Coordinates of C-alpha atoms in Angstrom, one line a residue:
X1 CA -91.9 22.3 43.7
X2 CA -89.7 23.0 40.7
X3 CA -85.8 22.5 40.9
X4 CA -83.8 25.3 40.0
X5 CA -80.8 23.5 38.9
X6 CA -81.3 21.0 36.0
X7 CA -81.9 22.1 32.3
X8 CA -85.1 20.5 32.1
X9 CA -86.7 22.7 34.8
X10 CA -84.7 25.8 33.2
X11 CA -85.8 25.7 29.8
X12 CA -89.5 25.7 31.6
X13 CA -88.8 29.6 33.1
X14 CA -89.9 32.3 30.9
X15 CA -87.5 34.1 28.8
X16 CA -86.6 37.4 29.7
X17 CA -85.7 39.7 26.6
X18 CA -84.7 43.4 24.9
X19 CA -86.0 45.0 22.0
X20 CA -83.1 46.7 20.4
X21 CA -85.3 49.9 19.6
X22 CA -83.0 52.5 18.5
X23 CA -86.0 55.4 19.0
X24 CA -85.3 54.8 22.9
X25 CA -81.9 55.7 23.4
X26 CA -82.4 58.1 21.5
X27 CA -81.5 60.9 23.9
X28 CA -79.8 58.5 26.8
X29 CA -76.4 59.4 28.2
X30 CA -74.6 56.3 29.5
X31 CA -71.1 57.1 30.1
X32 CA -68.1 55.4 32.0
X33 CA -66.1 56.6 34.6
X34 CA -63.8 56.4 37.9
X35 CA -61.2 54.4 36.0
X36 CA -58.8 52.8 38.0
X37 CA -55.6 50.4 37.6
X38 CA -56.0 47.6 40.7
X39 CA -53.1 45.1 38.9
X40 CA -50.8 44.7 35.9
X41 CA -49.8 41.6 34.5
X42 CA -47.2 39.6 32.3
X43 CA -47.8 36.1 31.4
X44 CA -45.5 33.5 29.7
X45 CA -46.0 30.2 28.7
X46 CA -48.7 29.7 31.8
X47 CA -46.6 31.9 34.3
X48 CA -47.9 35.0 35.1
X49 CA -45.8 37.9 36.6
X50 CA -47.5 41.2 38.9
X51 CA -45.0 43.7 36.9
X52 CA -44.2 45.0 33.8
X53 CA -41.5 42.4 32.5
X54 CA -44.0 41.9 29.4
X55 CA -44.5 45.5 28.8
X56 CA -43.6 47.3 25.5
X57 CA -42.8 51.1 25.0
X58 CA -43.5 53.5 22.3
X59 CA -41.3 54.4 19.8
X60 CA -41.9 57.8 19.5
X61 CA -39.6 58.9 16.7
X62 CA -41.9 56.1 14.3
X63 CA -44.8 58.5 14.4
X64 CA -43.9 60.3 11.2
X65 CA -45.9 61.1 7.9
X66 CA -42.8 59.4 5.4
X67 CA -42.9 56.0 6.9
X68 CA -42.7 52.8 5.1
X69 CA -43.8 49.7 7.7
X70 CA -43.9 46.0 5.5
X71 CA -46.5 44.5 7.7
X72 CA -46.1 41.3 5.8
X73 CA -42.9 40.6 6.3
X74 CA -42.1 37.6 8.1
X75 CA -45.8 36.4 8.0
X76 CA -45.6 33.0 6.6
X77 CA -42.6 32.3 8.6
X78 CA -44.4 33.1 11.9
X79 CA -47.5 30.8 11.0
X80 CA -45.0 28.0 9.8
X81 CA -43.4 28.0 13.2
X82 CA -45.7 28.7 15.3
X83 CA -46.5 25.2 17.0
X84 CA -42.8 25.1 18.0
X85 CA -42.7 29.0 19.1
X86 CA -45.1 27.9 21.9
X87 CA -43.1 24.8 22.8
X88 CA -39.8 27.2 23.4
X89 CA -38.4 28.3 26.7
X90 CA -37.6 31.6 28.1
X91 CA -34.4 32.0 30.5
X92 CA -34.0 35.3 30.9
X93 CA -35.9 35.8 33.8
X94 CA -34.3 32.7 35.5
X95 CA -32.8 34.8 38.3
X96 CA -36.1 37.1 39.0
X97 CA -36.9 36.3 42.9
X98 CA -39.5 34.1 43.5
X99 CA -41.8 36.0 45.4
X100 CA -42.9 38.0 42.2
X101 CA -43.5 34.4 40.4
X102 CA -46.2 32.7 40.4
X103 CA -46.7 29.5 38.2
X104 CA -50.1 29.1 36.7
X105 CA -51.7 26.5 34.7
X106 CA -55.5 26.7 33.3
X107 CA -57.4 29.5 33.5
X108 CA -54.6 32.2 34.7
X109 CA -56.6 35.0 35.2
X110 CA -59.0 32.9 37.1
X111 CA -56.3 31.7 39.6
X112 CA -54.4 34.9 39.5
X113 CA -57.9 36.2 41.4
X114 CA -57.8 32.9 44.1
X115 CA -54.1 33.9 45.2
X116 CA -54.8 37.5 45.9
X117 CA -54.6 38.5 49.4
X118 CA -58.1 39.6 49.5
X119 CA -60.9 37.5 50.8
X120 CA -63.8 37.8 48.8
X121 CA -64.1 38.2 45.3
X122 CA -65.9 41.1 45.8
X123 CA -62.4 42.7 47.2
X124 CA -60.1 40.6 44.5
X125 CA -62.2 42.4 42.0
X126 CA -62.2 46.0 43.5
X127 CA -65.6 45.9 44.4
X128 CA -67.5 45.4 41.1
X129 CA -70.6 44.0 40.0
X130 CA -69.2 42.6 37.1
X131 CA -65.8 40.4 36.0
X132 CA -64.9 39.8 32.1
X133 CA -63.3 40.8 28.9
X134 CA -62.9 44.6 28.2
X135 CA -63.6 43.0 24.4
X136 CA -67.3 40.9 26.0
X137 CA -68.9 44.4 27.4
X138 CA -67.7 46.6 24.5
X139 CA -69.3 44.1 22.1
X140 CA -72.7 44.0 23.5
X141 CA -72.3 48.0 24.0
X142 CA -72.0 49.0 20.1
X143 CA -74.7 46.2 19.2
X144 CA -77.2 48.7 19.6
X145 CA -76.0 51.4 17.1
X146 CA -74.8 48.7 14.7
X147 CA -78.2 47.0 14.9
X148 CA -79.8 46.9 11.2
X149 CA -82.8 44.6 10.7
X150 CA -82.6 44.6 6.9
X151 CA -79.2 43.3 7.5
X152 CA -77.5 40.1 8.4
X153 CA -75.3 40.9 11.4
X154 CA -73.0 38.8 13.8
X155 CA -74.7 37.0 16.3
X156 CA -72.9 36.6 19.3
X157 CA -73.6 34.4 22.8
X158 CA -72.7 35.6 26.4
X159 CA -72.8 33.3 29.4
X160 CA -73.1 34.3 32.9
X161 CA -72.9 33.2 36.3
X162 CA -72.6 34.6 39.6
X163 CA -70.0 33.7 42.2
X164 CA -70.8 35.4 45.7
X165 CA -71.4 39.1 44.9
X166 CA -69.4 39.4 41.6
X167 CA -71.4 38.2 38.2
X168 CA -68.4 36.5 35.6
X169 CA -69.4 37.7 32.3
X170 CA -67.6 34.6 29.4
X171 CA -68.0 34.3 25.8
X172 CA -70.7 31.0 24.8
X173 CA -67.7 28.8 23.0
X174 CA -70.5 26.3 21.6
X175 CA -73.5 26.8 19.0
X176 CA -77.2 27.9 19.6
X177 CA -80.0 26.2 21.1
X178 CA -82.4 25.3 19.2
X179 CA -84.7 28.3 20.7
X180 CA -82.4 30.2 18.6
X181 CA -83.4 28.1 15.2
X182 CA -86.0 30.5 14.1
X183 CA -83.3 32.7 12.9
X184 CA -82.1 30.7 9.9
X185 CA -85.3 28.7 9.5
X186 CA -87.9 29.4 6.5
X187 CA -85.4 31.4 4.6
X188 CA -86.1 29.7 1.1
X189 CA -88.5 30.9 -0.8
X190 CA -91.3 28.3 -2.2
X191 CA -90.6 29.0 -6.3
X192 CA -93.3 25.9 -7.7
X193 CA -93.1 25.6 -11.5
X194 CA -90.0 23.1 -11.4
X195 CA -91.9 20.5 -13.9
X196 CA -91.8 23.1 -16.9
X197 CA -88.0 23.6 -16.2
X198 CA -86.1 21.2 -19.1
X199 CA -84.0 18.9 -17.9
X200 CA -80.8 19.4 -20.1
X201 CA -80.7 23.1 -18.7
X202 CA -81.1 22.0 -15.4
X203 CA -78.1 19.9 -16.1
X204 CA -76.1 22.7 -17.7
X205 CA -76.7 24.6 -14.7
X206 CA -75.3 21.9 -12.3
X207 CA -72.0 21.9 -14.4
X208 CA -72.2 25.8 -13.8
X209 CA -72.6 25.9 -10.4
X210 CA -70.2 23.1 -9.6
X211 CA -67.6 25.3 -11.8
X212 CA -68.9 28.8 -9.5
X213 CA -68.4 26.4 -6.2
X214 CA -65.2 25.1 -7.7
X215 CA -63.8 29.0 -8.4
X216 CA -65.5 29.9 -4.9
X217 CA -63.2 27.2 -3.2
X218 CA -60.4 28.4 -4.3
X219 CA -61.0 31.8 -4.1
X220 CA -62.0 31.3 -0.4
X221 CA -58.1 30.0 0.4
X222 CA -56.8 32.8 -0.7
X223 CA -58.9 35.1 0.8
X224 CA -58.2 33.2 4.1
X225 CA -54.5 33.3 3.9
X226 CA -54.8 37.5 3.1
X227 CA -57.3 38.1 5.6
X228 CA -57.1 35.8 8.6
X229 CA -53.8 35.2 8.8
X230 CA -52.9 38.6 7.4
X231 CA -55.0 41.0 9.0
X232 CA -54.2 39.2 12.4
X233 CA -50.3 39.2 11.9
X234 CA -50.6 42.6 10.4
X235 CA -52.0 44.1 13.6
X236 CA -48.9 42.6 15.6
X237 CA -46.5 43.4 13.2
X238 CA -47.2 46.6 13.6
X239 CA -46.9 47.1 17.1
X240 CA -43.4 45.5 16.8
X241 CA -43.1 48.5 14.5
X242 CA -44.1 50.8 16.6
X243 CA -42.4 49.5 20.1
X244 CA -39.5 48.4 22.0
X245 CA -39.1 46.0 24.9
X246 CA -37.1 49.1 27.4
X247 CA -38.5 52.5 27.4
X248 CA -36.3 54.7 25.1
X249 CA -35.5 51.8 23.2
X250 CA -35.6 50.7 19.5
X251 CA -38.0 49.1 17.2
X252 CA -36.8 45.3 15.9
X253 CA -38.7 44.5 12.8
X254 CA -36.2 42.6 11.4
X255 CA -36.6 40.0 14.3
X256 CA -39.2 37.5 14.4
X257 CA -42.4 38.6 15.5
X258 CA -42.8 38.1 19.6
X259 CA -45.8 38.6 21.6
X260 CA -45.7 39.8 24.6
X261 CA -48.7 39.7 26.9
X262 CA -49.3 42.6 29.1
X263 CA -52.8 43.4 30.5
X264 CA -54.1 46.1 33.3
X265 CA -56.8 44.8 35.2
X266 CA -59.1 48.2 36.1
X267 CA -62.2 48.8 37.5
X268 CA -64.8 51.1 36.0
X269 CA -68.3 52.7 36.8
X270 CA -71.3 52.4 34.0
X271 CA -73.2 55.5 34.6
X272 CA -76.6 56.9 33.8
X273 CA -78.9 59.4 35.1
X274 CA -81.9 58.2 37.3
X275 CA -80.1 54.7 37.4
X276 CA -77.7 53.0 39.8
X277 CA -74.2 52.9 38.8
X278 CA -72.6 49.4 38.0
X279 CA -69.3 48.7 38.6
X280 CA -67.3 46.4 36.3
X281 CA -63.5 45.1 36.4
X282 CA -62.3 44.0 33.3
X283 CA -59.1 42.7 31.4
X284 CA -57.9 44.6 29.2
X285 CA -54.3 44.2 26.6
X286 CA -52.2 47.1 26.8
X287 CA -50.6 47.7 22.8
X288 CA -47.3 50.4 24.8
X289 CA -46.7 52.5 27.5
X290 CA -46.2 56.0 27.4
X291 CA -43.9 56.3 30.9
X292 CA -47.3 54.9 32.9
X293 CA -50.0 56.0 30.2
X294 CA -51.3 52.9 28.2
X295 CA -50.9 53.1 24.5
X296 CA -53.5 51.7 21.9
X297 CA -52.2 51.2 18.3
X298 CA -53.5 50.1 15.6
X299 CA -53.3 49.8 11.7
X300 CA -56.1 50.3 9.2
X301 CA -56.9 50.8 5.7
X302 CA -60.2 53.4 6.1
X303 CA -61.9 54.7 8.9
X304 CA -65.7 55.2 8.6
X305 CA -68.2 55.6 11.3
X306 CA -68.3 52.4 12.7
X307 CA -64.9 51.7 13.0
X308 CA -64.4 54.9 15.4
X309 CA -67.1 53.9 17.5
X310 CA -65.3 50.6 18.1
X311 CA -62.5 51.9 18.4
X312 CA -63.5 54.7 20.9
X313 CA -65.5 51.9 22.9
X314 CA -62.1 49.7 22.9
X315 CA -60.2 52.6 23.9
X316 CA -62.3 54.2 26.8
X317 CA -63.4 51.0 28.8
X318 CA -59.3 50.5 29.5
X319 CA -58.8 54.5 29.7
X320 CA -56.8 54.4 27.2
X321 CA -56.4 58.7 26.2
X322 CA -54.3 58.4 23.4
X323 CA -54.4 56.2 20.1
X324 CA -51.8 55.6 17.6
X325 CA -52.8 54.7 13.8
X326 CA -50.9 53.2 11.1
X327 CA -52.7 53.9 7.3
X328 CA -52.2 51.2 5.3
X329 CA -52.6 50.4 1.5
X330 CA -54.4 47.4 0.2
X331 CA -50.8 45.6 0.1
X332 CA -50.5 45.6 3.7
X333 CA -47.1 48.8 4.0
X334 CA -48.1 51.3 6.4
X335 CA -47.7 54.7 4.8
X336 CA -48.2 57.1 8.0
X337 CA -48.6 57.1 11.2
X338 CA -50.3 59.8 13.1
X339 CA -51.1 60.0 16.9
X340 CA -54.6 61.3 18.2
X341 CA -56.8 61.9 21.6
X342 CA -59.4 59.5 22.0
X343 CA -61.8 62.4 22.7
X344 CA -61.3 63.4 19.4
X345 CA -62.5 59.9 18.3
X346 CA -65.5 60.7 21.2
X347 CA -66.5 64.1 18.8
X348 CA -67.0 62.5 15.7
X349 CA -69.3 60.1 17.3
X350 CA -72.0 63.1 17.7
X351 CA -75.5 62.8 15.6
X352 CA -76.8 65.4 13.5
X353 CA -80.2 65.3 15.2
X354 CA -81.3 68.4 17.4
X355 CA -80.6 66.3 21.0
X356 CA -80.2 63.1 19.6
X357 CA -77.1 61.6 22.3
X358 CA -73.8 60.7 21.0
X359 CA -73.1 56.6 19.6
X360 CA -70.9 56.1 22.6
X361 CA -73.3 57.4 25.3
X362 CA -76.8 54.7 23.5
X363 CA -74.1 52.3 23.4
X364 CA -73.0 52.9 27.1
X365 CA -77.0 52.8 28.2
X366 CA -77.8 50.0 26.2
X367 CA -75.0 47.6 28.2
X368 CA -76.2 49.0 30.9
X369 CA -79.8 47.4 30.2
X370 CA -78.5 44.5 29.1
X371 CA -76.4 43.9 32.2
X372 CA -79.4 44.8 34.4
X373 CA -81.7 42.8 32.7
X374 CA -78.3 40.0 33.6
X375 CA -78.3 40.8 36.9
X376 CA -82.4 39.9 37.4
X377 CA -82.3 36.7 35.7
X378 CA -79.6 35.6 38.2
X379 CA -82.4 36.1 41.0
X380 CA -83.3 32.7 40.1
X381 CA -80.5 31.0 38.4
X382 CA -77.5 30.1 39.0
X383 CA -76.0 31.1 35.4
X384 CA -77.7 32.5 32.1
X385 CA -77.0 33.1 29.1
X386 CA -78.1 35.6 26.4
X387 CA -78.1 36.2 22.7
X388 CA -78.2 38.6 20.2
X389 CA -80.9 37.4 17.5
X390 CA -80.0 40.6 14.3
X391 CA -83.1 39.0 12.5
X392 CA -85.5 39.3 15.5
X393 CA -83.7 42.2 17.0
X394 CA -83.6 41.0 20.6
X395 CA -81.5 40.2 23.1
X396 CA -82.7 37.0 24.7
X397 CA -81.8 35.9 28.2
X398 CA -82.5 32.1 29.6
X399 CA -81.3 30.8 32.7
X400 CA -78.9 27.8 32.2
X401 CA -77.7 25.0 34.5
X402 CA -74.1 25.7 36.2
X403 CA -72.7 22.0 34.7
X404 CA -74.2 23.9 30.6
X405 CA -72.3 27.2 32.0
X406 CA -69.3 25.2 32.1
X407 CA -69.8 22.8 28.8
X408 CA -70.1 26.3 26.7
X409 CA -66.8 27.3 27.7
X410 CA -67.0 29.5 31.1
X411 CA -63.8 29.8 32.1
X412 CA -64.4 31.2 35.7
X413 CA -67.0 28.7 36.5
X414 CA -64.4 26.5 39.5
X415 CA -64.6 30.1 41.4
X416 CA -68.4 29.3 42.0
X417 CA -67.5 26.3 44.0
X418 CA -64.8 28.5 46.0
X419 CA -67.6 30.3 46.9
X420 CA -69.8 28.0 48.1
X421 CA -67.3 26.1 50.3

């Protein structure tokens, strides 16, 4: 007998993993399709509203070639105030009727799905295999076209558990296990030969590198404050650029930057030939509306190859057809703005090998393994989670106890015990 629940008996299963192995998607053709919108939502300060109220529209007349957008403006002030933005109350929707509100604290996504009038998750969900973040499956999808062993890349940490017939996908919110320690481990190099080394140099050097670390420091805060804060306001401040809170409305720039959170939750099918379809509904942030098209915009300074992939990727799991971009300079104005089809995006993702599939359709295949490979380990477990290791190039799955599900950040793990009641 062996328990299937604590992390002692857990870490004692075999590991299940994939070998990101570019040769053999070489000619596979995942693809999405069957989009469809199940539920839009607005959420405030822990209330979230089934309409529009949160929505923003395009500004249509902004999409010009002579444009001058200062996305720094108002930047400092916004991250000044920003503790007492949160703590600030809206009345303008004081006289909405009450049936459309519903107050939610936590997890509002997770109790927006308990007071739907379905009675399964399965039908709360619109039948999929699958529940998360549009941004946790397009992730692990480009992983395998931005895979480069000689490379340090991004690690990143999924967690997964299954609740009835629906498998919540959540993003691991704590570090690595120590499985994960041969990563980072014998990465200094043994050099011998220190005794011949004289000892006022090595003193020199000290001063030197505490100088470099010194110069690092403070080269480090400014970076931060230009490219955290920046890069993250930037994005915003352009939308406010680019929208207005009615449809036909104006843009406000000059007003204090507001955001206003408005996702679509749709439903999807991950295709490929000679394999069974998975279904996945997923959240997704919606930048404008286009009358009932969603809108993604964005700013950025150069496009290369792997920033279209990302972007197609972000665009198509929220069937999003249209994309509008905002070219910036190094100080942060948007100079033009031009609007495009995502399909176009979906073109320049084509290899120049004779058959050789597009980088959306391996990246579409590859999540596809990856959330098969999911599916099996939670034969026997009640929650995994899995890892992508750039140095070993694998994806490494391990089952994991519910109660470590939950410690790592799972944010839908209370609708496993609705289940089970």
């Amino acid at each position: 007998f062996r328990c299937t629940q604590c992390d002692k008996c857990l870490r004692a299963m075999s590991k299940e993993q994939i070998r990101i192995d570019r040769h053999h998607y070489f000619n596979r053709k995942g693809r999405v399709e069957n989009h469809k919108t199940i539920s839009e939502i607005s959420r405030r300060h822990g209330k979230v509203f089934l309409d529009r109220r949160n929505a923003r529209y395009l500004v249509e007349e902004n999409i010009r070639d002579d444009v001058e957008f200062d996305l720094k403006i108002g930047c400092c002030e916004y991250f000044a105030d920003s503790e007492t933005d949160e703590e600030e109350e809206e009345h303008e929707e004081e006289n909405e009727e009450e049936e459309n509100e519903t107050i939610l604290n936590g997890d509002t996504f997770c109790k927006w799905a308990c007071l739907q009038p379905q009675r399964s998750l399965k039908e709360v969900f619109g039948g999929a295999d699958f529940f998360c973040w549009r941004t946790v499956v397009r992730d692990i999808a480009e992983t395998v076209v931005f895979h480069n062993p000689k490379k340090k890349g991004r690690r990143w940490s999924r967690i997964a558990l299954r609740a009835g017939d629906v498998i919540m996908l959540g993003i691991d919110d704590s570090g690595f296990f120590l499985s994960d320690s041969e990563e980072s481990e014998n990465e200094l190099d043994d050099e011998g030969g220190g005794e011949e080394n004289n000892e006022e140099m090595k003193r020199e050097e000290r001063v030197e590198e505490d100088e470099k670390e010194e110069r690092k420091r403070e080269r480090m805060e400014d970076i931060k404050v230009l490219t955290e804060r920046q890069r993250y306001y930037s994005g915003y401040k352009f939308e406010q650029y680019m929208t207005s809170k009615k449809p036909q409305g104006k843009s406000e720039p000059e007003k204090p930057l507001e955001k206003r959170n408005f996702q679509t939750v749709m439903t999807l099918d991950l295709t490929e030939d000679y394999y069974e379809p998975i279904k996945i509904c997923s959240f997704a942030e919606v930048d404008a509306l286009r009358g009932d098209e969603p809108i993604e915009i964005k700013s950025t300074y150069a496009e290369g190859f792997a920033s279209k992939l990302h972007t197609f990727l972000h665009c198509n799991f929220a069937n999003m057809k249209s994309l509008i971009t905002g070219i910036r300079d190094e100080d942060f104005v948007v100079r033009r703005v031009f609007e495009r089809r995502t399909c176009e995006l979906q073109r320049q993702l084509a290899n120049k090998m004779p058959g050789e599939s597009r980088a959306d359709e391996k990246s579409y295949s590859f999540l596809h393994d990856v959330l098969s490979m999911t599916r099996q380990v939670l034969t026997r477990a009640e929650a995994c989670r899995f890892s992508y290791l750039p140095r070993s190039g694998i994806i490494q799955f391990e089952p994991i106890s519910l109660s470590e599900a939950e410690k790592r950040g799972h944010g839908f793990v209370f609708l496993y015990s609705i289940t089970r009641k």
